[in-house]
Short mmCIF file of C-alpha atoms in Angstrom, two decimals:
data_model
loop_
_atom_site.label_atom_id
_atom_site.label_comp_id
_atom_site.label_asym_id
_atom_site.label_seq_id
_atom_site.Cartn_x
_atom_site.Cartn_y
_atom_site.Cartn_z
CA GLN A 1 0.00 0.00 0.00
CA VAL A 2 1.00 3.57 -0.67
CA GLN A 3 -0.38 6.51 1.28
CA LEU A 4 -0.56 9.97 -0.28
CA VAL A 5 -1.05 13.25 1.56
CA GLU A 6 -1.60 16.52 -0.30
CA SER A 7 -1.07 20.03 1.02
CA GLY A 8 -0.93 23.58 -0.30
CA GLY A 9 -4.44 24.13 -1.56
CA GLY A 10 -6.50 27.18 -0.70
CA LEU A 11 -7.86 30.40 -2.11
CA ALA A 12 -6.02 32.43 -4.74
CA GLN A 13 -6.91 35.45 -6.80
CA PRO A 14 -6.91 35.27 -10.60
CA GLY A 15 -3.34 35.62 -11.78
CA GLY A 16 -2.02 34.34 -8.46
CA SER A 17 0.00 31.27 -7.60
CA LEU A 18 -0.25 28.21 -5.38
CA ASN A 19 2.15 25.34 -4.84
CA LEU A 20 0.69 21.91 -4.12
CA SER A 21 2.77 19.14 -2.62
CA CYS A 22 2.14 15.44 -2.21
CA ALA A 23 4.12 13.16 0.07
CA ALA A 24 4.06 9.42 -0.50
CA SER A 25 4.75 6.84 2.19
CA GLY A 26 4.52 3.08 2.55
CA SER A 27 5.58 0.77 -0.28
CA THR A 28 6.80 3.61 -2.47
CA PHE A 29 9.36 1.38 -4.19
CA ILE A 30 6.56 0.08 -6.44
CA VAL A 31 5.66 3.58 -7.70
CA ASN A 32 7.16 4.81 -10.96
CA THR A 33 4.60 7.43 -11.96
CA MET A 34 3.19 10.27 -9.86
CA GLY A 35 1.05 13.18 -10.78
CA TRP A 36 -2.00 15.34 -10.30
CA PHE A 37 -5.61 15.11 -11.37
CA ARG A 38 -8.43 17.52 -10.67
CA GLN A 39 -12.20 17.49 -10.49
CA ALA A 40 -14.24 20.64 -10.87
CA PRO A 41 -17.82 20.87 -9.58
CA GLY A 42 -20.16 18.94 -11.85
CA LYS A 43 -17.33 17.57 -14.00
CA GLY A 44 -15.34 14.39 -14.23
CA ARG A 45 -11.84 13.91 -12.92
CA GLU A 46 -9.19 15.01 -15.42
CA LEU A 47 -5.46 14.59 -15.68
CA VAL A 48 -3.43 17.72 -14.96
CA ALA A 49 0.18 16.52 -15.14
CA THR A 50 2.17 13.35 -14.48
CA MET A 51 5.81 12.33 -14.19
CA LYS A 52 7.49 8.97 -14.69
CA HIS A 53 10.43 8.93 -12.30
CA ASP A 54 11.80 12.48 -12.83
CA VAL A 55 10.53 13.09 -16.38
CA PRO A 56 7.25 14.92 -17.06
CA VAL A 57 5.23 12.72 -19.38
CA ASN A 58 1.80 14.32 -19.55
CA ILE A 59 0.43 17.80 -19.03
CA THR A 60 -2.99 18.93 -20.10
CA ASP A 61 -3.14 21.70 -22.70
CA SER A 62 -5.13 24.09 -20.53
CA VAL A 63 -2.28 24.40 -17.98
CA LYS A 64 0.74 24.31 -20.28
CA GLY A 65 2.97 27.31 -19.69
CA ARG A 66 1.30 27.98 -16.32
CA PHE A 67 1.73 24.83 -14.19
CA ILE A 68 5.00 23.03 -13.48
CA ILE A 69 5.24 19.50 -12.10
CA SER A 70 8.35 18.31 -10.30
CA ARG A 71 9.49 15.49 -8.03
CA GLY A 72 11.85 15.34 -5.08
CA ASN A 73 15.27 13.69 -5.18
CA ARG A 74 13.95 10.60 -3.46
CA GLU A 75 10.91 10.63 -5.75
CA ASN A 76 8.58 10.29 -2.77
CA THR A 77 7.29 13.83 -3.15
CA VAL A 78 5.67 15.53 -6.12
CA TRP A 79 4.88 19.22 -6.43
CA LEU A 80 2.60 21.21 -8.70
CA GLN A 81 3.55 24.86 -9.01
CA MET A 82 0.48 26.65 -10.32
CA ASN A 83 0.99 30.13 -11.77
CA ASP A 84 -1.35 32.58 -13.48
CA LEU A 85 -4.33 30.85 -11.91
CA ARG A 86 -7.74 31.24 -13.54
CA PRO A 87 -11.24 30.75 -12.15
CA GLU A 88 -11.56 27.64 -14.33
CA ASP A 89 -8.69 26.07 -12.37
CA THR A 90 -11.03 25.84 -9.38
CA ALA A 91 -11.28 22.16 -8.46
CA VAL A 92 -10.33 19.51 -5.97
CA TYR A 93 -6.79 18.44 -6.83
CA TYR A 94 -5.84 14.82 -6.24
CA CYS A 95 -2.39 13.32 -6.00
CA ASN A 96 -2.01 10.07 -7.90
CA ALA A 97 0.65 7.37 -7.74
CA GLN A 98 0.91 4.44 -10.11
CA SER A 99 2.97 1.37 -10.70
CA ARG A 100 2.99 1.02 -14.46
CA ALA A 101 4.38 -1.48 -16.92
CA GLY A 102 4.23 0.39 -20.21
CA ALA A 103 0.61 1.41 -20.74
CA MET A 104 -0.66 -1.03 -18.12
CA VAL A 105 -1.48 0.30 -14.65
CA ILE A 106 -0.71 -2.43 -12.14
CA TYR A 107 -1.38 -0.49 -8.94
CA GLU A 108 -2.94 2.93 -8.45
CA PHE A 109 -3.31 5.07 -5.34
CA TRP A 110 -5.08 8.35 -4.64
CA GLY A 111 -4.75 11.06 -2.03
CA PRO A 112 -7.84 12.49 -0.33
CA GLY A 113 -7.65 15.71 -2.38
CA THR A 114 -7.07 19.37 -1.65
CA GLN A 115 -9.40 22.21 -2.64
CA VAL A 116 -8.12 24.99 -4.90
CA THR A 117 -10.40 27.98 -5.36
CA VAL A 118 -9.55 30.83 -7.71
CA SER A 119 -11.74 33.84 -7.14
CA ALA A 120 -11.53 37.59 -6.82
#
């Protein structure tokens, strides 16, 4: 099992910044992909950005140039630096950890989520 704990959410004004962090614990040796998803009110959960080991592999078009994903040296922590925030970025942000073999997800774990609200 892998436990994920997010922090750093909150309220930001349009154009502002927030930095989310996610710390993984437990059997982290099985994890090779970590990232962030989000779910806005009334919408499905969508991928924001993911990394395999220390290489970004996916980032959704709507946040390109504004959000930066990074991982710690021990790869047990992943951050999401969110800049130039927009009201449409308002959502619950979830940390995700996967053990993947190519395109196959063998194990998947989720954090409880952290609320990000962008409003004037």
